[in-house]
mmCIF file of C-alpha atoms in Angstrom:
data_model
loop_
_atom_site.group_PDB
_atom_site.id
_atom_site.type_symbol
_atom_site.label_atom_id
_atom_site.label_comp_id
_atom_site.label_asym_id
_atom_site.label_seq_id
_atom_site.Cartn_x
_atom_site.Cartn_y
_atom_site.Cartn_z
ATOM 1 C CA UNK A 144 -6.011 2.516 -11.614
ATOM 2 C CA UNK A 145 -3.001 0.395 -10.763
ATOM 3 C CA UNK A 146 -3.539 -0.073 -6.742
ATOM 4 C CA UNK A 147 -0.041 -1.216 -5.208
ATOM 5 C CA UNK A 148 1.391 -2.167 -2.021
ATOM 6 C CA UNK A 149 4.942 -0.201 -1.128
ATOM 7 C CA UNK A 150 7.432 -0.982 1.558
ATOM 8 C CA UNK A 151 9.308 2.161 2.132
ATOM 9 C CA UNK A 152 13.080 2.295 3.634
ATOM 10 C CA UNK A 153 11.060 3.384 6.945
ATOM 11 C CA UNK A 154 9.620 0.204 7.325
ATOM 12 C CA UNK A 155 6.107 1.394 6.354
ATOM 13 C CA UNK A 156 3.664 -0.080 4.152
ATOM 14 C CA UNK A 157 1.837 2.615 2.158
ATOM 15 C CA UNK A 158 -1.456 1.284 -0.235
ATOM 16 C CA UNK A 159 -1.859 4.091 -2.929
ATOM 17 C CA UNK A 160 -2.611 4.164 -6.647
ATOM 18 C CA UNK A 161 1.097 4.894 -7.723
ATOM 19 C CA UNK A 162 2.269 5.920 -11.099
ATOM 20 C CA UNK A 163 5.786 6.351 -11.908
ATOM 21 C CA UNK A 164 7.606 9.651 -13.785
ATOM 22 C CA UNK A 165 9.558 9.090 -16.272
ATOM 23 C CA UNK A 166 12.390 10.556 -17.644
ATOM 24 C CA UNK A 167 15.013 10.011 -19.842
ATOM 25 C CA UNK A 168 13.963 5.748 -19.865
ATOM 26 C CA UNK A 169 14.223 6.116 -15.639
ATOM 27 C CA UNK A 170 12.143 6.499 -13.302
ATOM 28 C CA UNK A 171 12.629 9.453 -11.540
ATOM 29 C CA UNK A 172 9.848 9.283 -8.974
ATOM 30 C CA UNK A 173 6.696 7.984 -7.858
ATOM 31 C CA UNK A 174 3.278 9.658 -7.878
ATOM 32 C CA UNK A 175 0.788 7.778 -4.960
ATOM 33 C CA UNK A 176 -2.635 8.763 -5.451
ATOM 34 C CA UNK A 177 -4.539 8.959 -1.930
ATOM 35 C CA UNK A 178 -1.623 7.000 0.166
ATOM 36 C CA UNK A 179 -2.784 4.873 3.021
ATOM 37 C CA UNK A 180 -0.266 3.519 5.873
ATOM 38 C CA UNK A 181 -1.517 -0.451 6.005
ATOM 39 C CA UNK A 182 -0.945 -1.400 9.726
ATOM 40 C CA UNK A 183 -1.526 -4.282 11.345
ATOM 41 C CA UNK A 184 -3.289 -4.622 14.724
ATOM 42 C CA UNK A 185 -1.685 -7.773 16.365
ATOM 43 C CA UNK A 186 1.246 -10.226 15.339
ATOM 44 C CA UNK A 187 0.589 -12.014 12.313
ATOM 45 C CA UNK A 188 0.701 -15.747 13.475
ATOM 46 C CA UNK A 189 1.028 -17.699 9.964
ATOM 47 C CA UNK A 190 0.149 -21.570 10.324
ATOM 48 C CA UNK A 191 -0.025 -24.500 7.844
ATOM 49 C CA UNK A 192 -3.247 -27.241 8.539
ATOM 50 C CA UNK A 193 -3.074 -30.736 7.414
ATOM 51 C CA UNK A 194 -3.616 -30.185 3.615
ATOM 52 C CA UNK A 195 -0.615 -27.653 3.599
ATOM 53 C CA UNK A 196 -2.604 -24.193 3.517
ATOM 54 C CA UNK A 197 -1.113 -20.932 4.981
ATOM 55 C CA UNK A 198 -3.898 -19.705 7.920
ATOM 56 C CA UNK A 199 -2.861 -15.600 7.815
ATOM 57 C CA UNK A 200 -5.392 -13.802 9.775
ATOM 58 C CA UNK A 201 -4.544 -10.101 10.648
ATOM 59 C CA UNK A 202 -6.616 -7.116 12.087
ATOM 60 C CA UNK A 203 -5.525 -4.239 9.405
ATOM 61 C CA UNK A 204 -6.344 -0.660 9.688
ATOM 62 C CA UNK A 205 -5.934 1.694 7.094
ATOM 63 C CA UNK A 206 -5.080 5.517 7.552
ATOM 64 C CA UNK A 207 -4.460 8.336 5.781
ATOM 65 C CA UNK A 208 -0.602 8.418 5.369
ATOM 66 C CA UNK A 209 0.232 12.106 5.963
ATOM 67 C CA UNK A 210 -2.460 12.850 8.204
ATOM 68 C CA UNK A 211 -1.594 16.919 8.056
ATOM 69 C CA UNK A 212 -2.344 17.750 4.085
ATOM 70 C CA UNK A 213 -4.917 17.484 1.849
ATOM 71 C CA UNK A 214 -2.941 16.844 -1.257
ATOM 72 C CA UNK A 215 -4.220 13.661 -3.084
ATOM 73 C CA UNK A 216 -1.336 13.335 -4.590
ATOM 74 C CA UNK A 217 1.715 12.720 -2.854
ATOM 75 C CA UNK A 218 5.378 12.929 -4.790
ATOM 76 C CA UNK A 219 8.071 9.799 -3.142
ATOM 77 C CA UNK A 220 12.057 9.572 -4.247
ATOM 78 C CA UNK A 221 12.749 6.118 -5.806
ATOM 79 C CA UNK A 222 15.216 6.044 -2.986
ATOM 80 C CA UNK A 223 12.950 5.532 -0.208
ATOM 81 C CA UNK A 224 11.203 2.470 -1.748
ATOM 82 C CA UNK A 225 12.067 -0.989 -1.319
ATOM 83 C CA UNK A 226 9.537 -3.042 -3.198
ATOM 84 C CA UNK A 227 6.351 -2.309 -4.603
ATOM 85 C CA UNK A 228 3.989 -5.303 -5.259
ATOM 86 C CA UNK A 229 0.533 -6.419 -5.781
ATOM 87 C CA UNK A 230 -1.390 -6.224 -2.502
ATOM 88 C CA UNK A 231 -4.205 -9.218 -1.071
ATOM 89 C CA UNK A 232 -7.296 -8.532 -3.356
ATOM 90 C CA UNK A 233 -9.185 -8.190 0.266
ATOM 91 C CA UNK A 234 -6.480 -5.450 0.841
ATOM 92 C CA UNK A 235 -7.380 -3.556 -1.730
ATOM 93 C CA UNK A 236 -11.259 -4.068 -1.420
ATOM 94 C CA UNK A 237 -10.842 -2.224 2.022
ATOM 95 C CA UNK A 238 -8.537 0.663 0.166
ATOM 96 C CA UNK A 239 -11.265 1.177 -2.385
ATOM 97 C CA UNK A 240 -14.202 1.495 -0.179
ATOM 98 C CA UNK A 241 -12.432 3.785 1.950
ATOM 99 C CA UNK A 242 -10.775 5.895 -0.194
ATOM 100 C CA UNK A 243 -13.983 5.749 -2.888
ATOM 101 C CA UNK A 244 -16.707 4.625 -0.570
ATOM 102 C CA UNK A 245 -16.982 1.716 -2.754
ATOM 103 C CA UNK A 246 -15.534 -1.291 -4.223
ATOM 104 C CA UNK A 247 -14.595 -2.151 -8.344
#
């Protein structure tokens, strides 16, 4: 399972297991496995304390991304991504036990 964090051209940020198609050496498109939109629930207010350490604390919520289907799998155009990295390992704790009901 390769769990990643996507920022689309929409501005949202969708958590899903996402696996790329190939073709011809390109990627043609992105499969994400149970897509969830990651919002948060209040501004993030970053801060540094004395010994230089970033204070991030966020309410998230995490929701089913197309709330009208109940494909699992969900096929996205290269075009409409931005980035795709590795999300907060607490991020993905709270995907996994709400997608699975558990946590790896």
């Amino acid at each position: 399972m390769s769990i990643k964090l996507s920022l689309l051209k929409s501005g949202e940020q969708v958590i899903s297991d996402i696996k790329e198609l190939v073709s011809e050496e390109s990627v043609r498109g992105y499969v994400f496995n149970k897509p969830h939109k990651v919002q948060t629930n209040r501004t993030i207010l970053l801060t540094e304390d004395e010994n230089g350490v970033d204070d991030r604390n966020v309410e998230i919520t995490l929701s089913p991304w197309i709330l009208l289907t109940d494909d699992e799998d969900i096929l996205v155009s290269p075009e409409w991504i931005v980035t795709i990295v590795e999300p907060l390992n607490s991020i993905v704790e709270m995907y996994q036990e709400k997608v699975n009901g558990q946590v790896d």
